[in-house]
Short mmCIF file of C-alpha atoms and ligand atoms in Angstrom, two decimals:
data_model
loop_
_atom_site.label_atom_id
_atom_site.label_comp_id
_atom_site.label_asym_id
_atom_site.label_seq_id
_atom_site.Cartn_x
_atom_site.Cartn_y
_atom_site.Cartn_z
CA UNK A 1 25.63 10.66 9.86
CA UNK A 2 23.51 10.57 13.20
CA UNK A 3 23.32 14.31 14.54
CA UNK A 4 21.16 15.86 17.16
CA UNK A 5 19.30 18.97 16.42
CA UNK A 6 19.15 20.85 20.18
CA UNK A 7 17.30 24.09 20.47
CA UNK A 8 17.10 26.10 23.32
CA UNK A 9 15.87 29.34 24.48
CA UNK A 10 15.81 31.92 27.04
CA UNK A 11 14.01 35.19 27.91
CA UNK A 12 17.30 36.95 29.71
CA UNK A 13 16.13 40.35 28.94
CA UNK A 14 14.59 43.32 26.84
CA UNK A 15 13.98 46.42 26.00
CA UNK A 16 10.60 48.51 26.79
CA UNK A 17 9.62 45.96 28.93
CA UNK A 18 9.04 42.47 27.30
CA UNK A 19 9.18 43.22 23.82
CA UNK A 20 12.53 42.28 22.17
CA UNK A 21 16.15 41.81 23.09
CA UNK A 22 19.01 44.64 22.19
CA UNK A 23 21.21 43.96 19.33
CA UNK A 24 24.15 43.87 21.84
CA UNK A 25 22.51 41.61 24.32
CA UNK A 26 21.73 39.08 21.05
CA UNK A 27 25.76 39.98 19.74
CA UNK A 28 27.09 38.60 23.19
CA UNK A 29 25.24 35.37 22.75
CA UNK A 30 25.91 34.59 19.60
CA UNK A 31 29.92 35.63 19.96
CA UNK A 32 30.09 33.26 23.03
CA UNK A 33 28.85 30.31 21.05
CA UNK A 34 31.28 31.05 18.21
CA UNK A 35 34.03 31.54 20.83
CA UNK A 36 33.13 28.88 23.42
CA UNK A 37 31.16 26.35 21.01
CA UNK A 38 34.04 25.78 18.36
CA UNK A 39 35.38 22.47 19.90
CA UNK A 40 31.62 20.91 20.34
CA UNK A 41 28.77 22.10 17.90
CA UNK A 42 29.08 21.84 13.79
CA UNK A 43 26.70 24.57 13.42
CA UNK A 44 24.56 27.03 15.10
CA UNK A 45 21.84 29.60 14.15
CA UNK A 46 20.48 32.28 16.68
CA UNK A 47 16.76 33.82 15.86
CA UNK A 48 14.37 36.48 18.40
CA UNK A 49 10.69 35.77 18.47
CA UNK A 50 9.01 38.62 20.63
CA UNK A 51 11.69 38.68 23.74
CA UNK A 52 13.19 35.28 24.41
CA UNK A 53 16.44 34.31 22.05
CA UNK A 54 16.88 31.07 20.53
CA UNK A 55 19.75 28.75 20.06
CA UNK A 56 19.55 26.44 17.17
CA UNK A 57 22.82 23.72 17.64
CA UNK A 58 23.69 21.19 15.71
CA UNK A 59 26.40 18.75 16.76
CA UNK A 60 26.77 14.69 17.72
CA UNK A 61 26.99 14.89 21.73
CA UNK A 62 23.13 13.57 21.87
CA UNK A 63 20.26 14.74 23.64
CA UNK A 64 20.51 16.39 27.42
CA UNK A 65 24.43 16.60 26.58
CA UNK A 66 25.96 18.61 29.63
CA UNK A 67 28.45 19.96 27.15
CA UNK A 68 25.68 21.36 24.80
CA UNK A 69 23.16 22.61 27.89
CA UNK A 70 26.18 24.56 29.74
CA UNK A 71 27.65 26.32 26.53
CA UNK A 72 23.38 27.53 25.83
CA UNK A 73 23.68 28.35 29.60
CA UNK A 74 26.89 30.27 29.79
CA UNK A 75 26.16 31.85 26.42
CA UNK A 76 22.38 33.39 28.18
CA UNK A 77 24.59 34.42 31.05
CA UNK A 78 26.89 36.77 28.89
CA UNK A 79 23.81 37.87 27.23
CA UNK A 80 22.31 38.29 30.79
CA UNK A 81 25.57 40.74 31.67
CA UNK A 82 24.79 42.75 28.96
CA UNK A 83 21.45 43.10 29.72
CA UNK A 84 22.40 44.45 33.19
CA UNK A 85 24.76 46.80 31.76
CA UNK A 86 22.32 48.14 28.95
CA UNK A 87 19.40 48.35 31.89
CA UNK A 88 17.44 46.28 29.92
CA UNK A 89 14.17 44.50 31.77
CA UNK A 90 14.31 41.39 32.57
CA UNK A 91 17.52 40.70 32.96
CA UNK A 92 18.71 37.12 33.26
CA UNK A 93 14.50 36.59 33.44
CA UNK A 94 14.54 32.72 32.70
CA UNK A 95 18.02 31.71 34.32
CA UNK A 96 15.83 30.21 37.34
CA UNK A 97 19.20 28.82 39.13
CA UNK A 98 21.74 30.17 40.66
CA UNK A 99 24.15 27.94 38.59
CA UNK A 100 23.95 25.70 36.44
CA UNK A 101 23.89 22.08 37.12
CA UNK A 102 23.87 19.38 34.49
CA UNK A 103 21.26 20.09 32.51
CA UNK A 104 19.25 23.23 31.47
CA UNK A 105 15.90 21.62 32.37
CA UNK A 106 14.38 22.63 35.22
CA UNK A 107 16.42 25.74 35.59
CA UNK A 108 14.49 27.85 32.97
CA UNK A 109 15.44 27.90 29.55
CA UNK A 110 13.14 25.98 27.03
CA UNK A 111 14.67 23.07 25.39
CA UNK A 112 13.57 20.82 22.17
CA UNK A 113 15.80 18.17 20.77
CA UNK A 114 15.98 15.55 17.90
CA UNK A 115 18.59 12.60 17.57
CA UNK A 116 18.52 11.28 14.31
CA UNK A 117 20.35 9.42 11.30
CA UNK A 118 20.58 12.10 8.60
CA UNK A 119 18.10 11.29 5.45
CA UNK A 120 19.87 11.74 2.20
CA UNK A 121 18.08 15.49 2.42
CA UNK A 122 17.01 16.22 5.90
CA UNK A 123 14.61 19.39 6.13
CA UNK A 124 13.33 20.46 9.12
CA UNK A 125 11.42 23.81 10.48
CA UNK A 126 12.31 25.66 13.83
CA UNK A 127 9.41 27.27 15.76
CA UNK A 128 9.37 29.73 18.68
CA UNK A 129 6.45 31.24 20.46
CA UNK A 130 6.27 34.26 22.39
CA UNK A 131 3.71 35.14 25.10
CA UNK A 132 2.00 31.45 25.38
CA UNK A 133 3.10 28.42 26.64
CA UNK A 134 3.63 25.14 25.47
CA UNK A 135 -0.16 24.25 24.99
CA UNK A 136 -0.22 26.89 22.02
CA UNK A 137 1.12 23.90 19.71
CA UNK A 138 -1.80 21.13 20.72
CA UNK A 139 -3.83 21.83 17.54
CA UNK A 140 -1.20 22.84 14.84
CA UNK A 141 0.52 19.60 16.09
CA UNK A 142 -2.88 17.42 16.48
CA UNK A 143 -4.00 18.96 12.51
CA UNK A 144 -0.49 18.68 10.76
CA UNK A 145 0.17 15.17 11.77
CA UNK A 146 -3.35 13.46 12.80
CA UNK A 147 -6.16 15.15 10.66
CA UNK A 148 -6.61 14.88 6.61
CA UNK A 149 -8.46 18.05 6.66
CA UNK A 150 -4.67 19.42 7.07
CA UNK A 151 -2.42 16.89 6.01
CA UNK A 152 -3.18 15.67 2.72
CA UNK A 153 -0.57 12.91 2.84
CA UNK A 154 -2.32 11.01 5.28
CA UNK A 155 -4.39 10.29 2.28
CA UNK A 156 -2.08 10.79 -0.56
CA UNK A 157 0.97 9.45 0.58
CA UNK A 158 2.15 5.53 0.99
CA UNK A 159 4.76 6.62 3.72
CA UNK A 160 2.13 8.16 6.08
CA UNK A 161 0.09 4.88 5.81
CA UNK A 162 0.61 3.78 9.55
CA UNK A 163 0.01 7.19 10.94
CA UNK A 164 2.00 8.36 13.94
CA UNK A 165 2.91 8.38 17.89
CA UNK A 166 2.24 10.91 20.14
CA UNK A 167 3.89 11.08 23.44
CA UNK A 168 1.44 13.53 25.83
CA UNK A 169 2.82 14.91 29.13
CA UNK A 170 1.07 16.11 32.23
CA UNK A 171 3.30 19.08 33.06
CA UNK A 172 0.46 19.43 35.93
CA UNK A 173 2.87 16.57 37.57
CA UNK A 174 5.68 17.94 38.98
CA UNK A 175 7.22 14.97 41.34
CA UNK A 176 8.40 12.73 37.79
CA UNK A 177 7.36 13.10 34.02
CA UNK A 178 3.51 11.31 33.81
CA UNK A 179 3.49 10.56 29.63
CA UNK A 180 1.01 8.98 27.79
CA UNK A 181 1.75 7.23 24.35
CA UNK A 182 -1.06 7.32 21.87
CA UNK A 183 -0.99 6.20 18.40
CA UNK A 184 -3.13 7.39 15.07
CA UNK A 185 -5.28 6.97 13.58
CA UNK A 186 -6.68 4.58 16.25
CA UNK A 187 -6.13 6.11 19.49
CA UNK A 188 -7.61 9.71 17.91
CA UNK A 189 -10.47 10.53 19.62
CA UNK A 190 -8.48 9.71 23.23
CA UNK A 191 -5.41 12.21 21.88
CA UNK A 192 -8.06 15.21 21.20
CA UNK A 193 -10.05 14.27 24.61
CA UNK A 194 -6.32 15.35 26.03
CA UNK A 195 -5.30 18.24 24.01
CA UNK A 196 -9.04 19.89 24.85
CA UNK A 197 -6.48 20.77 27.77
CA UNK A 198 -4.08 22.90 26.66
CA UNK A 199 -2.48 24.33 30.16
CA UNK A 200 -2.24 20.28 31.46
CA UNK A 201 -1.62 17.89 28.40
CA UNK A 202 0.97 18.59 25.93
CA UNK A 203 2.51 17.04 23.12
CA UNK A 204 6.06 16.63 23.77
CA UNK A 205 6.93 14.32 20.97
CA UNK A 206 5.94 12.67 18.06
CA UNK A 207 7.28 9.31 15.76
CA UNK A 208 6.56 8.39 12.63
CA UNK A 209 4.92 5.08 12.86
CA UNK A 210 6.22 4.00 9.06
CA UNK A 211 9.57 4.28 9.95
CA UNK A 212 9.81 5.04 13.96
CA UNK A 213 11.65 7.68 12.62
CA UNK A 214 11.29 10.96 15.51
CA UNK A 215 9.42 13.54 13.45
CA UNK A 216 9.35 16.39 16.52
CA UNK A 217 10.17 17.65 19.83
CA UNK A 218 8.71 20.65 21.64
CA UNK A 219 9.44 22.09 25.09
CA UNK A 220 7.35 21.38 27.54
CA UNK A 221 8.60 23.15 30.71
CA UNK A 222 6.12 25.20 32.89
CA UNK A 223 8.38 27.79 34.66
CA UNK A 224 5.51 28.83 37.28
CA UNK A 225 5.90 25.05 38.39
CA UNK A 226 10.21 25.75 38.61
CA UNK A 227 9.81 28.82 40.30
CA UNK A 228 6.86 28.75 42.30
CA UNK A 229 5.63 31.78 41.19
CA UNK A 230 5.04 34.32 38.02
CA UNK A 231 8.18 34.53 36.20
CA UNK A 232 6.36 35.03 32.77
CA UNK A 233 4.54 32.60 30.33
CA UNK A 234 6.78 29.33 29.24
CA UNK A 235 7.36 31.05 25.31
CA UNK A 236 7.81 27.40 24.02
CA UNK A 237 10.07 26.18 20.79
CA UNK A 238 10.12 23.10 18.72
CA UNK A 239 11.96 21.12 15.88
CA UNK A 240 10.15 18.98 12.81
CA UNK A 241 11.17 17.03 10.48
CA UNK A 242 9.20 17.36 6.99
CA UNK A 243 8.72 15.58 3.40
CA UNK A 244 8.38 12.08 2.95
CA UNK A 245 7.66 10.22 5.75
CA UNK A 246 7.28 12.94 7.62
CA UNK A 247 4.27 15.68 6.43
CA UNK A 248 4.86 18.40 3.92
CA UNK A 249 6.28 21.55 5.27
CA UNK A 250 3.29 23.18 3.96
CA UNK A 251 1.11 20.94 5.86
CA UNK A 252 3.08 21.46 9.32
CA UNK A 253 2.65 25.25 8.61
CA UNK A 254 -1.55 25.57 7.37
CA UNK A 255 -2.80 25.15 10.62
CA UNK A 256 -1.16 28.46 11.61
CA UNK A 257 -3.55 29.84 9.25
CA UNK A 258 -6.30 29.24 11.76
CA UNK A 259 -4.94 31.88 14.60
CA UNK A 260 -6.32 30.22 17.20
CA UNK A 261 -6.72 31.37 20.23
CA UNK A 262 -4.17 30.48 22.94
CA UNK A 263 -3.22 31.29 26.77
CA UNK A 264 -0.47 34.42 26.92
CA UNK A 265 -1.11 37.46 26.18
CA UNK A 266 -0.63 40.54 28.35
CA UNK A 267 0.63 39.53 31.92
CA UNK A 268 0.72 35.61 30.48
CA UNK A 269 -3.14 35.78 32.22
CA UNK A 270 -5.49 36.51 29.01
CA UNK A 271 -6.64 34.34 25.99
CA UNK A 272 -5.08 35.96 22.88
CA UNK A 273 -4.77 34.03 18.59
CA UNK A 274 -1.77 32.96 18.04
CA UNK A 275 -0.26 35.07 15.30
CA UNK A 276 2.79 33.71 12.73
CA UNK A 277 4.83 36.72 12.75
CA UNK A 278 8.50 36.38 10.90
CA UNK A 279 11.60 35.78 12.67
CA UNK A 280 12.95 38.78 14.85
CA UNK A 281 9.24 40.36 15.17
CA UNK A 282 8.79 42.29 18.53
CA UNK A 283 5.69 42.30 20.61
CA UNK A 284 3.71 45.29 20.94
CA UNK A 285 -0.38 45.06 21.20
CA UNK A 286 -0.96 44.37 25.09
CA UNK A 287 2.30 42.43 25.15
CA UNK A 288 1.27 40.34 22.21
CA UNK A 289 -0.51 39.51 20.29
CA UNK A 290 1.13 36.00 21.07
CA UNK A 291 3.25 35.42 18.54
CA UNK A 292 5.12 32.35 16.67
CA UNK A 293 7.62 32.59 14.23
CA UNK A 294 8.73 29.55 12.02
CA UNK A 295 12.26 29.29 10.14
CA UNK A 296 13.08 26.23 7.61
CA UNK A 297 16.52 24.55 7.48
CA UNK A 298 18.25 21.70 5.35
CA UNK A 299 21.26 20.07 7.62
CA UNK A 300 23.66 18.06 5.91
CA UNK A 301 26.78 16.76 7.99
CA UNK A 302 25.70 18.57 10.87
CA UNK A 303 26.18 22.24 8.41
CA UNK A 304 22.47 24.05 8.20
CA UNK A 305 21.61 25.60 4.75
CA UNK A 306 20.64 29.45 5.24
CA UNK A 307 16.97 29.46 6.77
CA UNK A 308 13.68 29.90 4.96
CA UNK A 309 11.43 32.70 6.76
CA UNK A 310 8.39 30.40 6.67
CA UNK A 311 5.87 33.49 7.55
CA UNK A 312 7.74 36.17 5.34
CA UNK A 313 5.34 35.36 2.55
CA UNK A 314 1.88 37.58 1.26
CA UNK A 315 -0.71 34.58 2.21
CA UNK A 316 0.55 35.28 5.94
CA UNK A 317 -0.19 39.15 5.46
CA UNK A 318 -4.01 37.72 5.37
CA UNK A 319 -4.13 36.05 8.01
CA UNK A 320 -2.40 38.13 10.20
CA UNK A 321 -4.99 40.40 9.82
CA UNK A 322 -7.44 38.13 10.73
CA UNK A 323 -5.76 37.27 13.80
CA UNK A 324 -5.28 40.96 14.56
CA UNK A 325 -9.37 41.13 13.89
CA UNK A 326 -9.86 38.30 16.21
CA UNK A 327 -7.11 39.83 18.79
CA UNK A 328 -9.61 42.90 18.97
CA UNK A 329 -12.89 41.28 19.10
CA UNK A 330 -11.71 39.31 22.27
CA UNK A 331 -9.99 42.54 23.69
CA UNK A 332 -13.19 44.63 23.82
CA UNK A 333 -14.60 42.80 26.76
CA UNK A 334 -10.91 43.42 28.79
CA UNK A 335 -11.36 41.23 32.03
CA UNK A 336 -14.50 39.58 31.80
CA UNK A 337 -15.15 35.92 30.93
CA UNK A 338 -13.10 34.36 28.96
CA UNK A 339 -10.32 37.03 27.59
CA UNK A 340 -8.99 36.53 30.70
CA UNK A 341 -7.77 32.89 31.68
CA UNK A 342 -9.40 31.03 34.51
CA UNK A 343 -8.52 31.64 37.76
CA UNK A 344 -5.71 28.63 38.37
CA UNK A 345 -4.25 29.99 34.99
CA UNK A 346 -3.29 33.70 35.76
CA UNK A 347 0.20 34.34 36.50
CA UNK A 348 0.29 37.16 39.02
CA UNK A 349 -0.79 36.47 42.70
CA UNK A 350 -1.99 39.79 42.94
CA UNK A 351 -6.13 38.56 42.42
CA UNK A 352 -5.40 36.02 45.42
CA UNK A 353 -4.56 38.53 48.28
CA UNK A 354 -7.85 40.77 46.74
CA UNK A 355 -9.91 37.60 46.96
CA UNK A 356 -8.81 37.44 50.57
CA UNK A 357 -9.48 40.91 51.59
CA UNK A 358 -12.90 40.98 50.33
CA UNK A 359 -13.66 38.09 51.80
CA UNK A 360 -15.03 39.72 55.07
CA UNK A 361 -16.58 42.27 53.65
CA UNK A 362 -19.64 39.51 52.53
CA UNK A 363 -22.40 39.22 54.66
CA UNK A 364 -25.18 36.37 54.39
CA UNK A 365 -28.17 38.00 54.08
CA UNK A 366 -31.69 36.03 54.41
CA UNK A 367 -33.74 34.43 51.59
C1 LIG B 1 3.91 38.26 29.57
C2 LIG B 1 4.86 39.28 29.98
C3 LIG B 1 4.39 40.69 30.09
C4 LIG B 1 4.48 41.19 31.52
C5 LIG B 1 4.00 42.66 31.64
C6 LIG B 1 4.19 43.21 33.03
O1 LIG B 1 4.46 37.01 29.68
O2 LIG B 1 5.99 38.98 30.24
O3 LIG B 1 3.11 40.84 29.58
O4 LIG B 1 3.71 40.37 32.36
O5 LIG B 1 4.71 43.47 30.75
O6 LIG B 1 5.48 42.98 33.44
P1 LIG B 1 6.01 43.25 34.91
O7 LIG B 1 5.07 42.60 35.88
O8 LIG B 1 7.37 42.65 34.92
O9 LIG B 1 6.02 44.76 35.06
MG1 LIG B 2 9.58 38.06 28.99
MG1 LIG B 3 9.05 35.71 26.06
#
């Protein structure tokens, strides 16, 4: 059966500021997808990662479906009313337009999708990241699918022989999508001369090059470049296959281990490791650490098996420690250098009109 996996997200309110959603605001969206979504989606799952909610739909209407977009849209807009009526901050954050209007892109929410012929068994993992932006998955991507030291199967496995496509996007350009296609192994070192630049080239997709099969799909939007100013960081999600032609769950997840460091954090303006954190996790140290949370799924027929918690597990106890040790090591030196991002990076306009006023107050002064 060919389905299409569609997940989308929005930040439409929270509670204390930008750390998690109410349980009523999160009980309005999912009621208005059972209600409203009965006719059009097979399945559905809703998850929280720090303060942004996310739709997982399953159904046959394809990707960009208008059907699929407005019924994500309409369902963030009751959770938006909610919001207003609980006081909650935030509210309706990342519904950028005043109505909707074919298709949630470009109006705010985050959006990853997959069209695909179901495999016999067809497992795939959701993630969702909270205070960073689509960047934040450059390496785990780049490691999982393009680098042996990571993915064994590269090696190991017949079905990985050919390697895979990458499809970059400058999300710098905002007059028409500027992509790049770049295959590996061969095109390697030109893929990781890109992703050196997390805040301009991201990965949006990636194909298996055994099969042409689509192994994932991330969101890519950069809402500073919708709304033309700080409405908070971009919180991106994505969808991946795994097994077989595809890499090992396990091998999609180890680079997680690393806890790199990423662009978010407090005020979406400092560098901050990116910490796996189980579903539903709030933030909390200086709006972060920034977070990502992974759930696994089998989809048969459209139907999703109860997820897996892919970071509910002891090993991730380590190594969220670690990060939490690297979160404070950066954090001692507050402003200076770089644990706070560059000066085209920060999100709050504030440090312009500052620059401006003290620029009178220099005076040249003779050698
Ligand atoms: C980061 C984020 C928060 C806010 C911070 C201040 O993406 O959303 O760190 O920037 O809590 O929020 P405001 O400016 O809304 O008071
Ligand atoms: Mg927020
Ligand atoms: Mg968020």
């Amino acid at each position: 059966m060919r389905i299409t996996l569609s997940v989308i997200k929005a930040d439409v309110g929270s509670i204390d500021g930008h750390l998690k959603p109410s349980a009523e605001l999160v009980k309005a969206v999912k009621e208005h997808i059972q209600q409203k979504g009965k006719e059009l989606i097979i399945d559905f799952y809703l998850t929280t990662t720090g303060d942004d909610v996310a739709l997982l739909l399953t159904h046959t209407q394809g990707k960009d479906s208008e059907k699929i977009h407005k019924l994500a849209w309409d369902a963030f807009l009751a959770g938006t009313k909610v919001a207003r009526k609980q006081g909650l901050y935030g509210a309706g954050q990342d519904l950028l337009a005043d109505s909707f209007s074919g298709n949630v892109k470009g109006l705010g929410p985050a959006v990853a999708e997959l069209e695909f012929e179901e495999r016999e068994n067809e497992p795939f993992l959701l993630f969702a990241a909270d205070k960073t932006d689509p960047g934040a998955y450059n390496l785990p991507l780049y490691l999982g699918f393009a680098d042996p030291m990571y993915n064994s199967g590269l090696i190991l496995s017949p079905k990985m022989s050919k390697g895979f496509k990458f499809t970059v996007i400058d999300v710098n350009c905002t007059t028409a999508d500027r992509v790049i296609e770049l295959n590996v192994p061969e095109d390697l070192y030109d893929l990781a001369s890109l992703l050196r630049d997390n805040e301009r080239y991201v990965i949006e997709s990636i194909s298996s090059r055994n099969t042409g099969e689509p192994a994932a799909a991330a969101s890519t939007c950069r809402l500073r470049n919708i709304a033309g100013k700080y409405v908070g960081k971009d919180d991106p999600v994505m969808l991946i296959r795994v097994q077989g032609e595809f890499p090992a769950a396990g091998e999609v997840l180890a680079p997680y281990s690393i806890g790199h460091y990423v662009a978010g954090f407090m005020r979406g303006s400092h560098t901050g490791p990116l910490m796996p954190v189980t579903s539903r996790s709030a933030t909390s140290f200086f709006d972060g650490p920034p977070l990502v949370s992974c759930l696994g799924f089998c989809v048969r027929e459209g139907r999703l098996t109860e997820p897996v918690d892919c970071f509910d597990h002891p090993f991730w106890d380590y190594v969220r420690e670690k990060v939490s040790r690297k979160s404070l090591e950066l954090r001692e030196q507050g402003f200076s250098g770089p644990a706070m991002l560059p000066y085209a990076e920060l999100e709050y306009g504030g440090i312009v009109e500052k620059m401006k006023m003290l620029e009178p107050r220099f005076r040249l002064r003779k050698k």
